[in-house]
CSV table of C-alpha atoms in Angstrom, one decimal:
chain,number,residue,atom,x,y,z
A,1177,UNK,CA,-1.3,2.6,24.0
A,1178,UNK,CA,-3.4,5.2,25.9
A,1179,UNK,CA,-2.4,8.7,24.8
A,1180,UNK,CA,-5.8,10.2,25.4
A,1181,UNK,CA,-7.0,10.3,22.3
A,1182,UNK,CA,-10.5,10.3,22.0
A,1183,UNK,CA,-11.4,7.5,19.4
A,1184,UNK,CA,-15.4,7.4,19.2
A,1185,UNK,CA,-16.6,7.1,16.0
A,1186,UNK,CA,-18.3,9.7,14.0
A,1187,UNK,CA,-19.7,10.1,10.6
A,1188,UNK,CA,-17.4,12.3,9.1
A,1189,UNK,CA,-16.2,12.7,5.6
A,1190,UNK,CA,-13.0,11.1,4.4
A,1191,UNK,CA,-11.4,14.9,3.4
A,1192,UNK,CA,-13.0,15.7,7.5
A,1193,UNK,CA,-11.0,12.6,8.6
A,1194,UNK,CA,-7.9,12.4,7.1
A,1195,UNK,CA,-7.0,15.8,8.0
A,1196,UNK,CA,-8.4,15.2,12.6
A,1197,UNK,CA,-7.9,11.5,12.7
A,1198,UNK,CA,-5.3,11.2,15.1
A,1199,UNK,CA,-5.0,14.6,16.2
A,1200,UNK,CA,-8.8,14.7,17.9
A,1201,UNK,CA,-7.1,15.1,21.6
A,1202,UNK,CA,-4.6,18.2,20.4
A,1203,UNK,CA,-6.9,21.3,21.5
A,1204,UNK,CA,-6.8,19.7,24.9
A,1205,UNK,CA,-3.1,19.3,25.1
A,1206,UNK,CA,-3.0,22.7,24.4
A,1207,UNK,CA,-1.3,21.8,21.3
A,1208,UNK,CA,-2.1,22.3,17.3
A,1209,UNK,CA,0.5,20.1,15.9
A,1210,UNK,CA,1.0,16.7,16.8
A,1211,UNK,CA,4.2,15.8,19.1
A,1212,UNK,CA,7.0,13.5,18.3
A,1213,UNK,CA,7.9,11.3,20.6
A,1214,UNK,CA,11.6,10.0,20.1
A,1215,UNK,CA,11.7,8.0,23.9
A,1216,UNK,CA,13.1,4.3,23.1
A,1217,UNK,CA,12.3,3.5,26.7
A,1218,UNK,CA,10.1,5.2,29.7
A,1219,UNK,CA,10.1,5.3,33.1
A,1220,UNK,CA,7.9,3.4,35.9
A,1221,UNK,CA,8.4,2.9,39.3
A,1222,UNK,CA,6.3,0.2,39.6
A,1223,UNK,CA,7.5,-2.9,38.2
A,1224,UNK,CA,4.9,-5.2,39.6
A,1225,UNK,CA,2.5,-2.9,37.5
A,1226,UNK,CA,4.6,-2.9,34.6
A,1227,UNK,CA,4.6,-6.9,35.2
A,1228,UNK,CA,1.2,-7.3,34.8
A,1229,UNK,CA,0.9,-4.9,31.7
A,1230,UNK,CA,3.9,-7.0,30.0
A,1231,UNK,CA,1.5,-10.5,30.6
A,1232,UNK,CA,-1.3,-8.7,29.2
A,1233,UNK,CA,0.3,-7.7,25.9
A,1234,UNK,CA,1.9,-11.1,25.7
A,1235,UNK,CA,-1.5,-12.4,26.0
A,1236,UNK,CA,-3.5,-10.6,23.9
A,1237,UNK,CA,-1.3,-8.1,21.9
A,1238,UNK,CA,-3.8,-5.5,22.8
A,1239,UNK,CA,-2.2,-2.3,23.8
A,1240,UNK,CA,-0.8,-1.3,27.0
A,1241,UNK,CA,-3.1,0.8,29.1
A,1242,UNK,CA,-1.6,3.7,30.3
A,1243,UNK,CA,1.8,5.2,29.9
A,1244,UNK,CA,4.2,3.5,27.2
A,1245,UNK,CA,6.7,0.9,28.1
A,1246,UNK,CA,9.3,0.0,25.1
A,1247,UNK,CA,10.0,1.4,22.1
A,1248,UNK,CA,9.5,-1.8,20.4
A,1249,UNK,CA,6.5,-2.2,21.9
A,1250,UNK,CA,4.5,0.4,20.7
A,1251,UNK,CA,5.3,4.6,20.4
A,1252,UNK,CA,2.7,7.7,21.0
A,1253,UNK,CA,3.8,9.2,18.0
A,1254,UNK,CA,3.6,6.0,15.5
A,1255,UNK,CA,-0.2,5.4,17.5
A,1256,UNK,CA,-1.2,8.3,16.1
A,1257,UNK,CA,-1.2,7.5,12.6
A,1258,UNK,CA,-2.1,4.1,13.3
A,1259,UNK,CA,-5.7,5.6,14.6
A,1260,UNK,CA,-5.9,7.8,11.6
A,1261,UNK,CA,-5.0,5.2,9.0
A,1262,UNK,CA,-7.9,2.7,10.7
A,1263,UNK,CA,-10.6,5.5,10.7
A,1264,UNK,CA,-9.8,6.4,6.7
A,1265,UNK,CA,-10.2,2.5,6.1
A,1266,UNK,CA,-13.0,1.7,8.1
A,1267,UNK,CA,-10.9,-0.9,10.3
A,1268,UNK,CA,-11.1,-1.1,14.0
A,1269,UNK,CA,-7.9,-1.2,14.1
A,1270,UNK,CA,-4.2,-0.4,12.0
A,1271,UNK,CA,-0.5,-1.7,12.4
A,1272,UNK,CA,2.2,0.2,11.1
A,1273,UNK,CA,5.3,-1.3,10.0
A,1274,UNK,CA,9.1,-0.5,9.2
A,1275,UNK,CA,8.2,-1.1,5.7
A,1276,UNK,CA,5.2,-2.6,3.2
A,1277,UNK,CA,7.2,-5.6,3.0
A,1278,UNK,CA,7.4,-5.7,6.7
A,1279,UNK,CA,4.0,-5.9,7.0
A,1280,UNK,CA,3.0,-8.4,4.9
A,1281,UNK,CA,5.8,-10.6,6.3
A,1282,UNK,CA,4.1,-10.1,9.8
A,1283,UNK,CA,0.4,-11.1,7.8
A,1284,UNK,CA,2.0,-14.4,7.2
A,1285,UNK,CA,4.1,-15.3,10.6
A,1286,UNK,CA,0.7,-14.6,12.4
A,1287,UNK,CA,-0.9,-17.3,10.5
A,1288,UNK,CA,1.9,-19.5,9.8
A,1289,UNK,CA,2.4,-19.9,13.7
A,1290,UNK,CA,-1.4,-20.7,13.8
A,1291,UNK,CA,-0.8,-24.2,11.6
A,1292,UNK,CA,-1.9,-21.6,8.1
A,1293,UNK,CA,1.1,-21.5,6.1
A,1294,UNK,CA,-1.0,-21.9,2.6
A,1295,UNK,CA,-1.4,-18.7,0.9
A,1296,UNK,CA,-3.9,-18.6,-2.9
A,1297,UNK,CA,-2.3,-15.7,-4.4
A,1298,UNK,CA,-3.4,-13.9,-7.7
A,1299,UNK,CA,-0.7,-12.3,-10.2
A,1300,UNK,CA,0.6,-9.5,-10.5
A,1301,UNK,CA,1.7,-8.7,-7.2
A,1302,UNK,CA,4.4,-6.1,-6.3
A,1303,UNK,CA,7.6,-8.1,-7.5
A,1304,UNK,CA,8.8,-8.5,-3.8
A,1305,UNK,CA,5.6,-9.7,-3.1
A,1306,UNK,CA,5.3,-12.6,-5.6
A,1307,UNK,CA,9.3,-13.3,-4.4
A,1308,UNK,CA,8.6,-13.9,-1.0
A,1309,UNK,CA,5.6,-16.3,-1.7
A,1310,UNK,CA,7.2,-18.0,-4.5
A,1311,UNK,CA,10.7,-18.5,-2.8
A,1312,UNK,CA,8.9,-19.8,0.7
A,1313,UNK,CA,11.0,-17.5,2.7
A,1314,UNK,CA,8.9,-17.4,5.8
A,1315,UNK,CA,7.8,-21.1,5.4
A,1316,UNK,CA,5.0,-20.7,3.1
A,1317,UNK,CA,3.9,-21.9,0.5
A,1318,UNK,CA,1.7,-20.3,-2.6
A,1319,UNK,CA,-1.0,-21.4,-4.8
A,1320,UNK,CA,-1.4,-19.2,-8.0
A,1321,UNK,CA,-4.5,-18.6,-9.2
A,1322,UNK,CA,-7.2,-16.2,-11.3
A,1323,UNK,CA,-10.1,-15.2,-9.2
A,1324,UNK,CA,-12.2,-17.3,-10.5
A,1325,UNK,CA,-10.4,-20.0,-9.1
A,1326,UNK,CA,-9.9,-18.8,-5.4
A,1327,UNK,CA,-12.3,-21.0,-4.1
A,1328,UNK,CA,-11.3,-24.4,-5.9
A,1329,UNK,CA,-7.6,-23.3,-4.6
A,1330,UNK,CA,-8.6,-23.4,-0.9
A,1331,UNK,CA,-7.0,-25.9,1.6
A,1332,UNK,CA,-8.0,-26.9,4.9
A,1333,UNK,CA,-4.5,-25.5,5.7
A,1334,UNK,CA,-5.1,-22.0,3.4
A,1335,UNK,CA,-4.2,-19.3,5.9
A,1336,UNK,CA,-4.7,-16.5,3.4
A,1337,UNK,CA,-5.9,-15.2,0.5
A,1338,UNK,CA,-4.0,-12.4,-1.2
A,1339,UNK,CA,-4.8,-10.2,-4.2
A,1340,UNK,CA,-4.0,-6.4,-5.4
A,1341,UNK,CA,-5.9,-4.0,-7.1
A,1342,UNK,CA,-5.8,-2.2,-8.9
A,1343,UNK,CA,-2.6,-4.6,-9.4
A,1344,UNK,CA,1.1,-3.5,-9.7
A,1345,UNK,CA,2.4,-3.1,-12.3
A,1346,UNK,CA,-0.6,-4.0,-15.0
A,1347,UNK,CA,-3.6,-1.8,-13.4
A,1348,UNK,CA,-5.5,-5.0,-13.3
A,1349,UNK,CA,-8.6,-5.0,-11.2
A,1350,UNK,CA,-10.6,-7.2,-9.3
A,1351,UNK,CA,-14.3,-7.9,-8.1
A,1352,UNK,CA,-13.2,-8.0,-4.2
A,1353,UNK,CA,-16.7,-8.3,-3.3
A,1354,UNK,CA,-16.4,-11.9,-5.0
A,1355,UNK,CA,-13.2,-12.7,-3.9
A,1356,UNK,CA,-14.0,-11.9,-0.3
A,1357,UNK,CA,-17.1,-14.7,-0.9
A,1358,UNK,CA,-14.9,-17.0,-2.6
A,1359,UNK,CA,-12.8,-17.0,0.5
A,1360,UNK,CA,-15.2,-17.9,2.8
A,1361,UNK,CA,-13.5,-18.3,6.4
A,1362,UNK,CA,-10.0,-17.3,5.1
A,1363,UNK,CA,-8.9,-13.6,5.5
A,1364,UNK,CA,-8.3,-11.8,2.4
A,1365,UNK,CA,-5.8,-9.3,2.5
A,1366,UNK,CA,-5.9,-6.8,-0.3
A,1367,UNK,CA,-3.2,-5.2,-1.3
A,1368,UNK,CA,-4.7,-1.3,-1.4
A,1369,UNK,CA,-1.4,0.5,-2.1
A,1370,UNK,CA,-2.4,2.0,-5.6
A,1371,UNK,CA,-6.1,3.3,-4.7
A,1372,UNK,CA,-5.7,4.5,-1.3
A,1373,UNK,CA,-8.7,4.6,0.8
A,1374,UNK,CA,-9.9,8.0,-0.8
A,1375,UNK,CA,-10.6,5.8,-4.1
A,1376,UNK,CA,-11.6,2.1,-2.1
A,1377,UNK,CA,-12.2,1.0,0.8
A,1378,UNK,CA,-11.5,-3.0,0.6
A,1379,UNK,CA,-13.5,-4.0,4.0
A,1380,UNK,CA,-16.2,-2.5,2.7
A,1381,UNK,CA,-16.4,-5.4,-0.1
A,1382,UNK,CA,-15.5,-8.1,2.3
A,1383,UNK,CA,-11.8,-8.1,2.9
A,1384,UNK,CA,-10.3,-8.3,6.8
A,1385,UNK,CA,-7.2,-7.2,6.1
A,1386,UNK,CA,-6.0,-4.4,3.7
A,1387,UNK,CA,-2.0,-3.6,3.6
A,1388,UNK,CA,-0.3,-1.1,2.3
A,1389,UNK,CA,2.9,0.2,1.1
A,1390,UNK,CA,2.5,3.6,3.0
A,1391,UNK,CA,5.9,4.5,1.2
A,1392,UNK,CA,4.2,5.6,-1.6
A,1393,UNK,CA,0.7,7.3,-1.3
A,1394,UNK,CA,0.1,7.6,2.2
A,1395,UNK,CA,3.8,9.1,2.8
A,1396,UNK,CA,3.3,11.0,-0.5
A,1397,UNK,CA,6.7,12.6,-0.7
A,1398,UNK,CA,9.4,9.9,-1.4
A,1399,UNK,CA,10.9,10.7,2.3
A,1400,UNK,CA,9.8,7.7,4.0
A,1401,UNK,CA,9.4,3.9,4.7
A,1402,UNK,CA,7.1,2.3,6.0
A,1403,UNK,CA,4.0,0.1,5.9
A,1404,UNK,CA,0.8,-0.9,7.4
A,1405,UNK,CA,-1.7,-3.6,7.9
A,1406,UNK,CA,-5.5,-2.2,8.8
A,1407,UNK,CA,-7.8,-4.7,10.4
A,1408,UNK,CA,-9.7,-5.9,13.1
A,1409,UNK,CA,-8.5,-5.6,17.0
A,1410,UNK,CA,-8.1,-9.6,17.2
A,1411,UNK,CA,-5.8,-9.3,14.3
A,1412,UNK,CA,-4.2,-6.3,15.5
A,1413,UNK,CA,-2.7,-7.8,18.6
A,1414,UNK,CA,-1.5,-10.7,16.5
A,1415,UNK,CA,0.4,-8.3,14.4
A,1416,UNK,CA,1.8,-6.2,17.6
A,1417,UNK,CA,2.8,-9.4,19.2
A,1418,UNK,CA,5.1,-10.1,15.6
A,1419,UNK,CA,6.2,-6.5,16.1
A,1420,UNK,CA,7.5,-6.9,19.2
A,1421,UNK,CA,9.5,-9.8,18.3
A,1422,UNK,CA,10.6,-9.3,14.9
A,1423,UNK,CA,11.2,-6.0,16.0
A,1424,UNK,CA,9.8,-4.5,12.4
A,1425,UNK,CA,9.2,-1.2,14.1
A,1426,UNK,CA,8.5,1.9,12.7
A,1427,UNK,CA,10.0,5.1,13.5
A,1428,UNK,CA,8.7,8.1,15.0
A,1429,UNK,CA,9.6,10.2,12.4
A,1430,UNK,CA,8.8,8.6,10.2
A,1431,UNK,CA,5.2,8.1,11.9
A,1432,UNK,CA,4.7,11.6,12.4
A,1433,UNK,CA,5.7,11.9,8.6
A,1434,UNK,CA,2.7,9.9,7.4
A,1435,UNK,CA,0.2,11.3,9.3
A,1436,UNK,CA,1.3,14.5,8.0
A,1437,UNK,CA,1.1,13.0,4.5
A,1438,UNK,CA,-2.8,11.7,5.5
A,1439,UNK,CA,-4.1,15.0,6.0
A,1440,UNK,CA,-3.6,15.9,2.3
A,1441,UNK,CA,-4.1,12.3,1.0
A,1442,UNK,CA,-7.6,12.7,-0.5
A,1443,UNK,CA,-6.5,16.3,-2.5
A,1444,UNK,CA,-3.1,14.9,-3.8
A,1445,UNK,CA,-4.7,11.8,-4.8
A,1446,UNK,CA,-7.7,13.7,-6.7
A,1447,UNK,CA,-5.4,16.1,-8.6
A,1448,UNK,CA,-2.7,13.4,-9.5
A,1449,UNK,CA,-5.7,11.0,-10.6
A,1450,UNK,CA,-6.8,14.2,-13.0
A,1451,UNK,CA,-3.5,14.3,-14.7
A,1452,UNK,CA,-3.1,10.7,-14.9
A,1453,UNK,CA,-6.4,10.5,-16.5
A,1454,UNK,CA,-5.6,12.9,-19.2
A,1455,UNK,CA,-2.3,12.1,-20.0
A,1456,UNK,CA,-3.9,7.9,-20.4
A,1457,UNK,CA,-5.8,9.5,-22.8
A,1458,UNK,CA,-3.5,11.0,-24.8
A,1459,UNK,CA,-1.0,8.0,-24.9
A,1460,UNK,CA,-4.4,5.9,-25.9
A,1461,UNK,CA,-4.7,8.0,-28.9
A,1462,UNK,CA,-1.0,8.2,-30.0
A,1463,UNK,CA,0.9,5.8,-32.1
A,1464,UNK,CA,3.9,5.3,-30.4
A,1465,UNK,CA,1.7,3.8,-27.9
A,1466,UNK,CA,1.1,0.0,-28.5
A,1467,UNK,CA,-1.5,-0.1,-24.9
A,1468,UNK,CA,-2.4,1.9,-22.1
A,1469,UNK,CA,-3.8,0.5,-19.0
A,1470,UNK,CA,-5.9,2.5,-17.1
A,1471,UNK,CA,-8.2,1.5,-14.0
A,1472,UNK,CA,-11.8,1.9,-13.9
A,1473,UNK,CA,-11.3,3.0,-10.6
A,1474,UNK,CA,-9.1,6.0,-11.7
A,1475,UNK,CA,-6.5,6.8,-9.7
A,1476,UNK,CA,-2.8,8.3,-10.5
A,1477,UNK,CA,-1.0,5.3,-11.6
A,1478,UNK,CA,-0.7,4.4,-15.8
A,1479,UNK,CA,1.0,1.3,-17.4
A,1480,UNK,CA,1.8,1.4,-21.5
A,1481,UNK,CA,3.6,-0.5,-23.5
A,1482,UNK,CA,5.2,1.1,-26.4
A,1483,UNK,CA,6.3,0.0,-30.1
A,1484,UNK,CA,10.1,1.3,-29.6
A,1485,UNK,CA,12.1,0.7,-26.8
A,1486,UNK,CA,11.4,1.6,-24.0
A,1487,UNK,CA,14.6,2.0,-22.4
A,1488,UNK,CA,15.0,5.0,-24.7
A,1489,UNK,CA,11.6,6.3,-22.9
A,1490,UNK,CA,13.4,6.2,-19.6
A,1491,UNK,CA,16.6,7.1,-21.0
A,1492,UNK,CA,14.8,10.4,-22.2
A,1493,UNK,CA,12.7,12.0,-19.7
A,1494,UNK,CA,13.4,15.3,-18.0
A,1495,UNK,CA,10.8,16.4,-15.7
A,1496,UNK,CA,9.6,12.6,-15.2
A,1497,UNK,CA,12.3,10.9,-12.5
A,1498,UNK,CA,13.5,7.6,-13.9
A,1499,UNK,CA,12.9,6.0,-10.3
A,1500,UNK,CA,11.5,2.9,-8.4
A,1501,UNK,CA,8.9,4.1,-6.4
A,1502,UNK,CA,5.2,5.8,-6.7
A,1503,UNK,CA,3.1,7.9,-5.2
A,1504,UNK,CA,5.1,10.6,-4.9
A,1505,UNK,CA,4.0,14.6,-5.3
A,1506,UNK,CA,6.0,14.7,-8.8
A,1507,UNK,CA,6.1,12.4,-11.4
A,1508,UNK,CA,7.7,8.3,-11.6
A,1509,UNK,CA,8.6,6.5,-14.2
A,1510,UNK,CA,10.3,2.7,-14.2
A,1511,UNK,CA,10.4,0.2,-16.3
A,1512,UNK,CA,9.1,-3.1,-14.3
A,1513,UNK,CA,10.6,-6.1,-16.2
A,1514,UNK,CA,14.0,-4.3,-15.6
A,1515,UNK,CA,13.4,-3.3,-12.1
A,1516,UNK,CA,10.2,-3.8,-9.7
A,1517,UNK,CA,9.2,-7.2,-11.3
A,1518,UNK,CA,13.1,-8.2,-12.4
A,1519,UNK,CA,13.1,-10.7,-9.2
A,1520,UNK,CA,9.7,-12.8,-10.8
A,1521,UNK,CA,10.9,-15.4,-13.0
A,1522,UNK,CA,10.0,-14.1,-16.6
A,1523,UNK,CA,7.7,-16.7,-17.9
A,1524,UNK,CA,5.5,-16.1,-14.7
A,1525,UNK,CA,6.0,-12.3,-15.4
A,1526,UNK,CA,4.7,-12.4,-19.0
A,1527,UNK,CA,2.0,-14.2,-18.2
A,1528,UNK,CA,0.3,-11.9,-15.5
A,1529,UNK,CA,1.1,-9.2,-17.8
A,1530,UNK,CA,3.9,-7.6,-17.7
A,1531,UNK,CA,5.6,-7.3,-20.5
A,1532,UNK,CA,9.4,-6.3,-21.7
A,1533,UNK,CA,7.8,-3.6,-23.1
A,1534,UNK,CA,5.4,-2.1,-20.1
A,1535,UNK,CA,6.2,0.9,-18.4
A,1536,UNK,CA,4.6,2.2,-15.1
A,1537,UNK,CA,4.2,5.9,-14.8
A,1538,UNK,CA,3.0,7.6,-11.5
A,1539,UNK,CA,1.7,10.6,-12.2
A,1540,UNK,CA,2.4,13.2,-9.5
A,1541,UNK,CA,1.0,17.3,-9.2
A,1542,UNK,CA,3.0,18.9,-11.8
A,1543,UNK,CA,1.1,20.7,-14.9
A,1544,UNK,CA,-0.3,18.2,-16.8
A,1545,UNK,CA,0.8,20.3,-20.0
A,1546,UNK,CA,4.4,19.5,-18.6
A,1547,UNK,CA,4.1,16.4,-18.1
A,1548,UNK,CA,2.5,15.4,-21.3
A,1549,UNK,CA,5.2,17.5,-23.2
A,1550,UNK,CA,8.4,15.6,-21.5
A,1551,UNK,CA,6.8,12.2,-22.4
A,1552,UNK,CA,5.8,13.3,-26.0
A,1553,UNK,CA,10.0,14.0,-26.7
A,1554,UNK,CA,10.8,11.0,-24.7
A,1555,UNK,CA,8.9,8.6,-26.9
A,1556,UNK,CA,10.3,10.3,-30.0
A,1557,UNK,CA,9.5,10.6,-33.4
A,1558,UNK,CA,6.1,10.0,-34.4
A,1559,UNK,CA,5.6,6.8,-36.9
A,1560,UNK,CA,3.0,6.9,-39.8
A,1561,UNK,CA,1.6,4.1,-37.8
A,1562,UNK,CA,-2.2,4.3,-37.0
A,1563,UNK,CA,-3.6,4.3,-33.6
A,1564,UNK,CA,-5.0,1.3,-32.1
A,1565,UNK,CA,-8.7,0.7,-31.4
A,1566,UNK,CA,-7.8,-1.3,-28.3
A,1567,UNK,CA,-5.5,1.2,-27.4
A,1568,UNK,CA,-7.2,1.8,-24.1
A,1569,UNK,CA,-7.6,-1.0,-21.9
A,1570,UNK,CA,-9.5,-0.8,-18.5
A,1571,UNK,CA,-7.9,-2.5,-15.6
């Protein structure tokens, strides 16, 4: 969709980028802030025209030149953050969703309608994730594997290969750059939710496809759903095409709302990654703590498990939000055999990870003092039992 943006590349910083990508043409509008463009339908007076731009979209899934047609089809306002998102990931392209879930349901149609319906999947995955490859919803059908063992999982049929990291909810990472070999001709999509691009960029290692749950960091203020797949351009008129037909589109609020949220990505992300890096330590160090689980990557997300209950954890916090969710501006706590991961059967569960007694912070802006203060009560009394050496477990 054409709304005269001007999309040459330039070496810019990520901090440059996520705060102009997507908004490059605005001076000459005559505009500072980026419209929103509610339309669910436009006008043309020239059918045969519109004809011939219809045939091309069904053709290629390449967007429309000129002025938009359908609301379904594709929306000025939603294109904007589209643009942004592929130029803070390095892709030629980005498809935005009505949800993370969305998304990845499109990932798999596109290749399931090409013959591909094998996906080689390493756990954990987002619980909804792992439920919609294990239960074969969309017609596919999963291998489970460690990385080392992407390679020997491959099919002549393998349409995918699908990892996150760091993972949900365990922190686990990854070598990409290994997996992506492993995978040879298949795409690997890598689920980049947690790290954002201002921590990793996965095509940079080898993936084509990275998705993401823009929900959570991108968004960055718990007021919208959405998600998005960023690619290459053959990909990306795959996933329109699937768009258009599923009808999985997202709004244009809600698109205006993330690229808001992109131009303070990399600053939210740094601070949040600050606190969550402190306060790691200081579970690693205390003895109600059994295990923290901390990327080497950093980032804002931390995973413990505790010697008490953790339902009394949740139960107790104050400042924290007991709530689903992450990558918020404050502060998220769940616990993810109860909730996120509840719909993996638990055998499965345990062994990626997680167990009954993990919990998954995200660690938001407040004062780290706060924060650390709220989970200190919440864990309650300290025990005479020693801290762990291992207490502190990368990835």
């Amino acid at each position: 969709m054409d709304h005269g943006m001007d999309t040459r590349r330039t070496t810019r910083a990520l901090a440059t980028e996520a705060v102009h990508a997507g908004r490059d043409d605005l001076a000459g509008l005559g505009l500072h802030a980026p419209p929103i463009d509610l339309s669910t339908t436009y006008p043309s007076y020239d059918s045969r025209a519109e004809a011939a731009r219809i045939d091309a979209f069904a053709t290629t899934g390449a967007e429309p030149d000129g002025p938009p047609v359908y609301g379904r089809l594709g929306n000025p306002t939603v294109a904007r953050f589209e643009t942004a998102l592929a130029r803070l990931e390095g892709t030629e392209s980005a498809v935005a969703f009505a949800s993370g879930m969305a998304a990845l349901s499109a990932v798999l149609l596109v290749r399931g309608s090409m013959g591909l319906r094998h996906v080689v999947a390493v756990r954990p995955l987002y619980g909804c994730s792992d439920h919609l490859l294990t239960a074969g919803l969309l017609g596919s059908e999963v291998t489970w594997t460690d990385p080392a063992g992407v390679a020997d999982a491959l099919r002549p049929d393998t349409g995918l290969v699908l990892v996150e990291s760091p993972a949900n909810p365990t922190l686990a990472e990854i070598d990409l750059r290994a997996v992506a070999h492993a995978c040879g001709s298949v795409p690997l999509l890598v689920d980049n939710t947690f790290a954002t691009p201002v921590l990793q960029r996965p095509v940079e290692q080898g993936a084509r496809l990275v998705l993401h749950s823009a929900t959570k960091y991108l968004g960055g203020h718990g007021d919208v759903l959405a998600g998005v797949v960023a690619c290459d351009e053959e990909f990306a008129g795959r996933l329109r095409q699937v768009r258009f037909a599923t009808g999985g589109v997202l709004h244009p609020l809600a698109g205006y709302l993330l690229l808001r949220g992109l131009s303070t990505l990399p600053v939210r992300v740094r601070a949040a990654s600050a606190n969550a890096a402190e306060l790691a330590a200081r579970l690693a160090a205390d003895p109600r703590v059994a295990k923290v689980h901390y990327p080497r990557i950093g980032g804002a997300m931390v995973a413990f498990e505790v010697h008490g209950d953790p339902h009394a954890v949740i139960a107790g916090v104050r400042v924290i939000t007991p709530a689903v969710s992450l990558g918020s501006v404050d502060s998220l706590i769940q616990h993810p055999a109860s909730i996120s991961h509840r719909i993996v059967d638990a055998d499965d569960r345990r062994g990626a990870g997680v167990s009954d007694r993990l919990l998954r912070l995200s660690v938001g802006l407040e004062d780290v003092e706060d924060l650390w203060s709220d989970l200190d009560q919440a864990l309650g009394a300290r025990s005479a039992r020693p801290a762990r050496p291992e207490a502190m477990a990368q990835g």
